Tab-separated table of C-alpha atoms in Angstrom:
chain	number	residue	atom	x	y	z
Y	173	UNK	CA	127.021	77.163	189.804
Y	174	UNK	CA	125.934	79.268	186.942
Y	175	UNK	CA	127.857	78.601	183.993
Y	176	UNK	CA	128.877	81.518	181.261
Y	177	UNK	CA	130.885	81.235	178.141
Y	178	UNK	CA	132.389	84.868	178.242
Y	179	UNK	CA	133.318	87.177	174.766
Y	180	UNK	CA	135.362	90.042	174.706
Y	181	UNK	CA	138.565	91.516	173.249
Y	182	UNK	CA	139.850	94.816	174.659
Y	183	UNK	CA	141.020	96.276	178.342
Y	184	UNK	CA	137.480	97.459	178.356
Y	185	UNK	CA	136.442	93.464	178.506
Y	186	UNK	CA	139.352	92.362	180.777
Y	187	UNK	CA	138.127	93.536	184.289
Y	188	UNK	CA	134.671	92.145	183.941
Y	189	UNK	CA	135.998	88.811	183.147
Y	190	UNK	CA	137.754	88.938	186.282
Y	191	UNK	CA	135.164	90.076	188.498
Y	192	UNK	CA	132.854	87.204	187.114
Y	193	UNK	CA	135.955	84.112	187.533
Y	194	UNK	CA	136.379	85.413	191.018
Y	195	UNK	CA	132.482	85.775	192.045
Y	196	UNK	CA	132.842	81.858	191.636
Y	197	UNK	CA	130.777	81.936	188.184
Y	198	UNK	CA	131.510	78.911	186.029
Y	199	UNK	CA	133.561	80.289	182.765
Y	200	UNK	CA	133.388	77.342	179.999
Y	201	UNK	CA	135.364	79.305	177.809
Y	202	UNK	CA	136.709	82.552	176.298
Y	203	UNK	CA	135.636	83.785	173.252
Y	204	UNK	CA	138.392	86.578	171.864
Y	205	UNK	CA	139.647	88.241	168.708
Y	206	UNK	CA	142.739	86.493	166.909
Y	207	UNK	CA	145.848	87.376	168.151
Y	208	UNK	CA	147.312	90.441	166.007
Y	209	UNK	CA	150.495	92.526	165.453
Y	210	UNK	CA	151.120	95.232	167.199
Y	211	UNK	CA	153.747	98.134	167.039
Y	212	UNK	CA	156.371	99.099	164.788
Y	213	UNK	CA	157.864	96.044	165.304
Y	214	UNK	CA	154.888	94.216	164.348
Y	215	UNK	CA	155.154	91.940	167.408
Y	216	UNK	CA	151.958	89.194	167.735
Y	217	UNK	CA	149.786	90.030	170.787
Y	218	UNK	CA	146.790	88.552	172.350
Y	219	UNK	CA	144.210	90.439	173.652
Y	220	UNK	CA	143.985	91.589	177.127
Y	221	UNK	CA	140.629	89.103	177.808
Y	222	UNK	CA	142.941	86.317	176.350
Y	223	UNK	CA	145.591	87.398	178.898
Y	224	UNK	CA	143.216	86.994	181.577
Y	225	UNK	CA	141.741	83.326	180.462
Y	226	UNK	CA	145.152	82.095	179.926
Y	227	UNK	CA	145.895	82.951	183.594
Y	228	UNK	CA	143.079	81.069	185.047
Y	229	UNK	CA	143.340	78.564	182.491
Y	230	UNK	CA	140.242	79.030	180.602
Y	231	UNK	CA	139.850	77.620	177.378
Y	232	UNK	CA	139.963	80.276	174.364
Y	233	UNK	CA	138.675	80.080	171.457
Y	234	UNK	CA	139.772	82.874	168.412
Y	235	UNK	CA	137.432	82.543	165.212
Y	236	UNK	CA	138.714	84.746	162.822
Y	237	UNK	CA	134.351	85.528	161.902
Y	238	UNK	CA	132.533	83.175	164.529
Y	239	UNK	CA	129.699	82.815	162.262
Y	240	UNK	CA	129.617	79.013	160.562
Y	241	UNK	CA	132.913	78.360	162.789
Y	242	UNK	CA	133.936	75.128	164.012
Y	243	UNK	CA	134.600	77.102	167.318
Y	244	UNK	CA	130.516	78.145	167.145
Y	245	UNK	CA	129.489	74.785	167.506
Y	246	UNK	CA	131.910	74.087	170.147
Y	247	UNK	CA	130.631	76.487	172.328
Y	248	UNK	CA	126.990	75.785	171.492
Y	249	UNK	CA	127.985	72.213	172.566
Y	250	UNK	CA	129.638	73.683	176.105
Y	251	UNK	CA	125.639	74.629	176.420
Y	252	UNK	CA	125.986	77.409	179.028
Y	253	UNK	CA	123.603	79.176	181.141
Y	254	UNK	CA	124.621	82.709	180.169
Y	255	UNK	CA	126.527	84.045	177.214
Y	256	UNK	CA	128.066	87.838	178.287
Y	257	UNK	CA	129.603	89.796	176.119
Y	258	UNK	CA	131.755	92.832	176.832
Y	259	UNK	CA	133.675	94.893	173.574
Y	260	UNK	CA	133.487	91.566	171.636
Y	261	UNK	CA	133.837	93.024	168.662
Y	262	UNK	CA	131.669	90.854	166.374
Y	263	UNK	CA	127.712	89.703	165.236
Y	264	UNK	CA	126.462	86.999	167.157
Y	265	UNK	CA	124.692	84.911	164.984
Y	266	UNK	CA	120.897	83.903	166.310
Y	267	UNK	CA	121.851	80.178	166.655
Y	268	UNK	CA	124.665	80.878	168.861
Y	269	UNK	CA	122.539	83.429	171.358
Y	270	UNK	CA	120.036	81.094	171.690
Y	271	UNK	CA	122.157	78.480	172.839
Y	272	UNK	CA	122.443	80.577	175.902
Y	273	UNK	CA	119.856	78.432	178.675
Y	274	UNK	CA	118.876	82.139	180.585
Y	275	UNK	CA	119.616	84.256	177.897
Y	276	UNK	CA	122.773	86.404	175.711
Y	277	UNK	CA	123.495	89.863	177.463
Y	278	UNK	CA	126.069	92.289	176.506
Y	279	UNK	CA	127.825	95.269	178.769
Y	280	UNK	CA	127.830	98.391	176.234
Y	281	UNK	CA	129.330	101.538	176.648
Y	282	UNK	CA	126.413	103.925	176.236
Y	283	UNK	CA	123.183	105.143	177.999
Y	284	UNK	CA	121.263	102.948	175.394
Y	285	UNK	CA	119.357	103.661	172.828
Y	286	UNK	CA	121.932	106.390	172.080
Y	287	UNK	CA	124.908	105.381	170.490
Y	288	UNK	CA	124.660	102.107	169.426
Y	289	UNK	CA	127.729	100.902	167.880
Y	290	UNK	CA	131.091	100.226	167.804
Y	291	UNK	CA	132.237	103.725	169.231
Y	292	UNK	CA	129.971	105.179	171.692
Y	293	UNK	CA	132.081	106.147	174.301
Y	294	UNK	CA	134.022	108.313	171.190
Y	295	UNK	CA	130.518	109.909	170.209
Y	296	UNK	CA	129.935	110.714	173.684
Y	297	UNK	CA	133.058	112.797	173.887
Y	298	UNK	CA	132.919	114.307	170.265
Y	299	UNK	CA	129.152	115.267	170.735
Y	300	UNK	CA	130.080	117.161	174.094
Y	301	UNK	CA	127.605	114.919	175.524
Y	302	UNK	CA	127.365	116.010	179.816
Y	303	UNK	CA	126.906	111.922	181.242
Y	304	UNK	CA	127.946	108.579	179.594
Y	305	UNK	CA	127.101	105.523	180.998
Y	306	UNK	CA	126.765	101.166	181.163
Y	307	UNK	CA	123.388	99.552	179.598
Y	308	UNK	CA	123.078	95.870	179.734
Y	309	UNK	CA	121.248	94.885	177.408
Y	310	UNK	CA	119.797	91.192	175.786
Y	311	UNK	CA	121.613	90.365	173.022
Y	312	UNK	CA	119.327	90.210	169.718
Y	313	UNK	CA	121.149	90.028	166.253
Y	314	UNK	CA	119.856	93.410	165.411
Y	315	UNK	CA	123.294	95.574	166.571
Y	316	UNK	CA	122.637	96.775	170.143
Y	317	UNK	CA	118.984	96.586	170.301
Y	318	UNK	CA	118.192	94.267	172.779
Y	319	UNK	CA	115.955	94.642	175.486
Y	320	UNK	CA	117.346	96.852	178.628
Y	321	UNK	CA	118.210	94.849	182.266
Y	322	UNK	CA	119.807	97.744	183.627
Y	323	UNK	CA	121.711	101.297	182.829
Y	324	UNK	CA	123.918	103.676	185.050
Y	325	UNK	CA	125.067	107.243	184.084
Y	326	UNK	CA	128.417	108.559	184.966
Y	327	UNK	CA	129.755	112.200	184.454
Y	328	UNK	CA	132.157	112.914	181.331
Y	329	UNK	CA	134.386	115.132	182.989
Y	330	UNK	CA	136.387	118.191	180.945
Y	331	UNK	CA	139.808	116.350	181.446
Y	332	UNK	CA	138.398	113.132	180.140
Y	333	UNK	CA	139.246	111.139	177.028
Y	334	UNK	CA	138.075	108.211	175.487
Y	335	UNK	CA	141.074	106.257	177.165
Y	336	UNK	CA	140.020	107.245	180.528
Y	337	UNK	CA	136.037	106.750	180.045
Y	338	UNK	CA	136.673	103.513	179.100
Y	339	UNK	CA	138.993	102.705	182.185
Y	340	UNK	CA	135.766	104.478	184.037
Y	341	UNK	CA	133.304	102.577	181.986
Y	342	UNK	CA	134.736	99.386	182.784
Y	343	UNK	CA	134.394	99.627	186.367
Y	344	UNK	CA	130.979	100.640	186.259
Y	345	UNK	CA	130.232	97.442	183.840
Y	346	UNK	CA	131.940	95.240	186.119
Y	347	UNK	CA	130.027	96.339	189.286
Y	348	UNK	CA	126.649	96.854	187.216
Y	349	UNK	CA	126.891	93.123	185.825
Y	350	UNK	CA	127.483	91.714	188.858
Y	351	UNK	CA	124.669	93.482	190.266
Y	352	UNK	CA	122.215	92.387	187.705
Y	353	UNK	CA	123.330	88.642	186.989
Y	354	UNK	CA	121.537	87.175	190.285
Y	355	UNK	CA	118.775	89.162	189.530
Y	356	UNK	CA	118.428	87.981	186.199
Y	357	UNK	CA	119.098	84.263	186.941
Y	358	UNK	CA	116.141	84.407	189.629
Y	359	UNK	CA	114.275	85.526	187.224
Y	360	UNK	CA	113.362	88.606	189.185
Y	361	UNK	CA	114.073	91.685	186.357
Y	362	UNK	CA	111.847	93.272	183.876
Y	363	UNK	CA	113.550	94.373	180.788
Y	364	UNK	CA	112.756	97.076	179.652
Y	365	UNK	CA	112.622	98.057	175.542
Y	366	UNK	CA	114.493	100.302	174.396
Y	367	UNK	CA	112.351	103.435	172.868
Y	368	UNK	CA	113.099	103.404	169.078
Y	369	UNK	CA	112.511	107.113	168.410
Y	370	UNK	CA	115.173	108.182	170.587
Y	371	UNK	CA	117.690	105.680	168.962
Y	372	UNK	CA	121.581	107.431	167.920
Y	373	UNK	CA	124.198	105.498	166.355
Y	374	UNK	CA	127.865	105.391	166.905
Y	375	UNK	CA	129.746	103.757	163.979
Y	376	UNK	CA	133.584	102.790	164.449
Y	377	UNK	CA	135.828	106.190	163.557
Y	378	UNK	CA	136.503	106.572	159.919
Y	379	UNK	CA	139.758	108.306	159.021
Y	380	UNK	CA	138.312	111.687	157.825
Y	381	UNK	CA	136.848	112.165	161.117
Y	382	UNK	CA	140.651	112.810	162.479
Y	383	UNK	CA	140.509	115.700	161.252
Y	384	UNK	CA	139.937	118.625	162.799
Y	385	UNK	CA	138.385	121.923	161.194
Y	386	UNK	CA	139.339	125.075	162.800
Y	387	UNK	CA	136.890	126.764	159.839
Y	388	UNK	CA	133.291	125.320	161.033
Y	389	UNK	CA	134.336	123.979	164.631
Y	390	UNK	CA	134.154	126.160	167.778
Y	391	UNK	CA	137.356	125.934	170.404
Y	392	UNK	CA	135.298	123.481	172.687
Y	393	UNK	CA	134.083	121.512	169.554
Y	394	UNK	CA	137.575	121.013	168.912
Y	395	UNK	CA	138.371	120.322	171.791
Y	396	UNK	CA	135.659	117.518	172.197
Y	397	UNK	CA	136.804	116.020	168.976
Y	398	UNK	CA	140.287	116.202	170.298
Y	399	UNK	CA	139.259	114.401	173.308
Y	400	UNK	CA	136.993	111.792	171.645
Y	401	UNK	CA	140.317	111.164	169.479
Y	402	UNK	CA	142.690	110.217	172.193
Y	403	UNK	CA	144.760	108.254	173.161
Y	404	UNK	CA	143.668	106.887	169.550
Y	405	UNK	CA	143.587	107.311	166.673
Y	406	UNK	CA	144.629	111.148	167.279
Y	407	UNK	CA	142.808	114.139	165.913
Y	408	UNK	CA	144.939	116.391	163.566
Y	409	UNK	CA	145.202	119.142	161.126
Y	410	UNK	CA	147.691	121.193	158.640
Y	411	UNK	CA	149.900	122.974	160.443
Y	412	UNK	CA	152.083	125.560	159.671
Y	413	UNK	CA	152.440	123.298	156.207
Y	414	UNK	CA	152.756	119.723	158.082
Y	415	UNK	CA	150.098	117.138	159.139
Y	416	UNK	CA	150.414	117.880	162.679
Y	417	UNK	CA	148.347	115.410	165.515
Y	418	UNK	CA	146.912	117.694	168.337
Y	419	UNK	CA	147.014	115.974	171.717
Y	420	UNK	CA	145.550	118.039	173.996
Y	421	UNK	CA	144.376	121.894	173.815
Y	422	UNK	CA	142.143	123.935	175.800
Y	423	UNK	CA	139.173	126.206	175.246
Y	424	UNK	CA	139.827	129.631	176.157
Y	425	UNK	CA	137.062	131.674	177.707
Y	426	UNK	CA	138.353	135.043	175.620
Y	427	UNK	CA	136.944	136.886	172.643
Y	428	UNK	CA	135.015	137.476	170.597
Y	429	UNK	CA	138.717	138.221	168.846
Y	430	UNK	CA	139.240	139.953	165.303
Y	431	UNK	CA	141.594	136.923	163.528
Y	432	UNK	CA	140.152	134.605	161.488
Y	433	UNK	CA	139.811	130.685	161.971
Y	434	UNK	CA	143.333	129.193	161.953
Y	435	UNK	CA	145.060	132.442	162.760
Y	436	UNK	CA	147.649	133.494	166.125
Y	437	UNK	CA	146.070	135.306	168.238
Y	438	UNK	CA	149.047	134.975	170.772
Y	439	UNK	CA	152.538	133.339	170.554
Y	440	UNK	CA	154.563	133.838	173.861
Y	441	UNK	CA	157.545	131.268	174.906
Y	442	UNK	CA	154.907	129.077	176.703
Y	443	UNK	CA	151.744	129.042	174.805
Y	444	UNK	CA	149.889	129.402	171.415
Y	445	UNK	CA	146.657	130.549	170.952
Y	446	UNK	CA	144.167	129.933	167.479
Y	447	UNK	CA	141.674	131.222	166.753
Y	448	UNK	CA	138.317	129.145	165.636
Y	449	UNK	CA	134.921	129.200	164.304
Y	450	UNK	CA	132.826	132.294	165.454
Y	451	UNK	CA	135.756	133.945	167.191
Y	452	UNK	CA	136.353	131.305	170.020
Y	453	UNK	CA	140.104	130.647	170.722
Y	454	UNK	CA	141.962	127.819	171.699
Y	455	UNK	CA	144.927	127.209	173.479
Y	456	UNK	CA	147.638	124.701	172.014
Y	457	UNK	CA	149.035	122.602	175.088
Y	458	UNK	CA	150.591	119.306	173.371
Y	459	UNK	CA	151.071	118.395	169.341
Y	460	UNK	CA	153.020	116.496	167.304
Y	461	UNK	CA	154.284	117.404	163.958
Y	462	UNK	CA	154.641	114.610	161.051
Y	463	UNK	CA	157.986	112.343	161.892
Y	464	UNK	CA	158.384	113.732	165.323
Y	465	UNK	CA	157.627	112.989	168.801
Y	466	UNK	CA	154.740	114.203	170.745
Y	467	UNK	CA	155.983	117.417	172.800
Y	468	UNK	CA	154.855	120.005	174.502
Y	469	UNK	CA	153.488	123.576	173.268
Y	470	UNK	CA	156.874	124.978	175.155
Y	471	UNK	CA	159.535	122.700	173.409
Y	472	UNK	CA	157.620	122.979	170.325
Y	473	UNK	CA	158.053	126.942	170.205
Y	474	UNK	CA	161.384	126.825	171.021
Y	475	UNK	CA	162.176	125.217	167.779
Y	476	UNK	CA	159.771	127.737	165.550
Y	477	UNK	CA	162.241	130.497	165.904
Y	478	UNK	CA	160.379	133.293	164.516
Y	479	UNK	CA	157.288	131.867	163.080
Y	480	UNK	CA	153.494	132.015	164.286
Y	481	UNK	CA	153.210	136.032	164.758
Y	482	UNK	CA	150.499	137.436	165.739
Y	483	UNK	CA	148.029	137.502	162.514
Y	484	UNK	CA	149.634	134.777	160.853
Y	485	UNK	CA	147.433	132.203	158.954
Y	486	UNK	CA	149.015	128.647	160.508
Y	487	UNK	CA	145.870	126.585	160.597
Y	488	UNK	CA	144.624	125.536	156.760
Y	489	UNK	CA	141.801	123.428	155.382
C-alpha cells in the first residue's frame, strides 16, 4: 500500500483527500493550516481538510510556518512514499519534499505555466480567460514550477465564479490525481517541463484590486472582475456616494450609447443600466450598499425613490 502524507487547507483540498482515503491509499497524516476565527462572531474553525482527517481519524498536524517545525521532522520521520499537496497554502521547504520516497506533487488550479500562484482560478476569471484547468505538477521549492505529470482544461462558463470553478476544479483534481498516481508509482510517466517563456503569475488578491473602474473597464471587463471577485472578497465601487459591493451584473449587448462612464442610461422599477468604458453598458442585477444586506437590483430601486435619472453621474472614481 502506497503511503502519502497529504497537505491542504480549503474545500478545494477536501474532496481529493477523500477520494485518495477511500482508493485504499495509506494517509500517515494531514498536514493543514491552524485552526482560525471565522465570522462576526469570531468563532474558531478548522479547515475543511482537517474536517475530513478528523473523520477518518488521521493524524493532523497544524504548523503555524512548517519550515524548521517540530511537526517537519515528524513527518519526515513518517517517511512516506508520496507527499500531495492540494491548496496547502504554504513553501515546502527542500528537506521536507525530498523526504517524499517517489516524489512531492501538487494539484494546482491552472493550465500551468500560466498563473502560478496563490490565485489562479481568480486570474482566470478576471483575465476573461475562455478554459481553466488542473496541472499536476512535481513539487520544487521554486513556487509552482515543477515539472508537469499531467493537465486537463475545462470551460469557464459566463455564469461562473471563482466559487463555482473551484467546486469544478476540485472534481477534475480529484479524478486527474487518481488517474495519474498509479502511473506515476510504476514509474510509467514522463514529465514534462514547463516552457518558461510562456510563464503568467497569479499573486493572492490585494485589496485595491476590489475595486472596480467603470472609467477604463469595459461592461464585460467588469463583469469578469466581478466574477473573479465572488463569492469573495467582493468587487465594489462608489455608488451614488456609498462604497457599494456589486454581486452580480451583466454585460449588455447595446450601444455604442452617448452617457459617459458611470452614468444611467436606464432606470425602470426592475433594472439599472451604467454605462462603461468605450460606450459598453452594463446591467446592475444584485449590490449591496455599505451597512446593508445584499439585495436585489428590484428591492434596491424601490428604496431610491427618485434618484438615478437618466443622465445622472452615480458611478465615481
Amino acid at each position: 500500500m502506497t503511503s502519502i502524507v497529504f497537505m491542504g487547507t480549503p474545500a478545494f483540498a477536501a474532496p481529493i483527500l477523500e477520494s485518495l482515503i477511500k482508493a485504499d491509499y495509506q494517509i500517515l497524516g494531514v498536514v493543514t493550516q491552524p485552526d482560525r476565527r471565522v465570522g462576526r462572531k469570531h468563532v474558531l474553525t478548522a479547515s475543511p481538510v482537517k474536517e475530513v482527517a478528523v473523520a477518518h481519524d488521521i493524524p493532523v498536524f497544524q504548523p503555524e510556518k512548517i519550515g524548521g517545525s517540530p511537526e517537519m521532522q515528524q513527518i519526515i520521520d513518517l517517511q512516506p512514499d508520496l507527499i500531495v499537496t492540494a491548496a496547502f497554502g504554504q513553501f515546502l521547504p527542500t528537506k521536507l519534499l525530498k523526504a517524499a520516497k517517489i516524489g512531492a506533487v501538487n494539484v494546482h488550479g491552472s493550465l500551468l505555466p500560466k498563473y502560478r500562484g496563490g490565485a489562479p482560478v481568480q486570474y482566470a476569471i478576471i483575465n476573461g480567460e475562455a478554459e481553466t484547468g488542473i496541472t499536476i505538477i512535481y513539487m520544487v521549492k521554486k513556487m509552482d514550477a515543477g515539472d508537469m505529470l499531467a493537465q486537463r482544461a475545462i470551460p469557464i462558463e459566463a455564469s461562473d465564479d471563482t466559487g463555482t470553478m473551484f467546486d469544478k476544479l476540485s472534481l477534475v483534481g480529484r479524478d486527474l490525481l487518481l488517474e495519474t498516481l498509479p502511473k506515476l508509482i510504476a514509474g510509467e510517466i514522463q514529465a514534462v517541463p514547463q516552457d518558461e517563456d510562456q510563464v503568467t503569475f497569479a499573486p493572492n488578491i490585494q485589496p485595491e484590486q476590489e475595486v472596480l473602474d467603470f472609467f477604463t473597464k469595459t461592461a464585460a471587463e467588469i463583469d469578469h472582475q466581478v466574477r473573479g471577485m465572488r463569492p469573495a472578497p467582493i468587487a465594489y465601487a462608489m455608488m451614488d456616494g456609498k462604497r457599494t459591493k456589486f454581486w452580480d451584473v451583466t454585460p449588455l449587448d447595446e450601444g455604442p450609447v452617448t452617457q459617459e462612464p458611470g452614468q444611467v442610461v436606464r432606470k425602470t422599477k426592475h433594472e439599472l443600466v451604467i454605462a462603461a468604458a468605450d460606450h459598453t453598458v452594463l446591467a446592475i442585477n444584485q449590490l449591496q450598499p455599505a451597512g446593508k444586506p445584499k439585495m436585489t437590483i428590484t428591492d434596491f430601486l424601490n428604496g431610491a425613490a427618485d434618484k438615478f435619472a437618466t443622465g445622472e453621474q452615480v458611478i465615481r472614481k
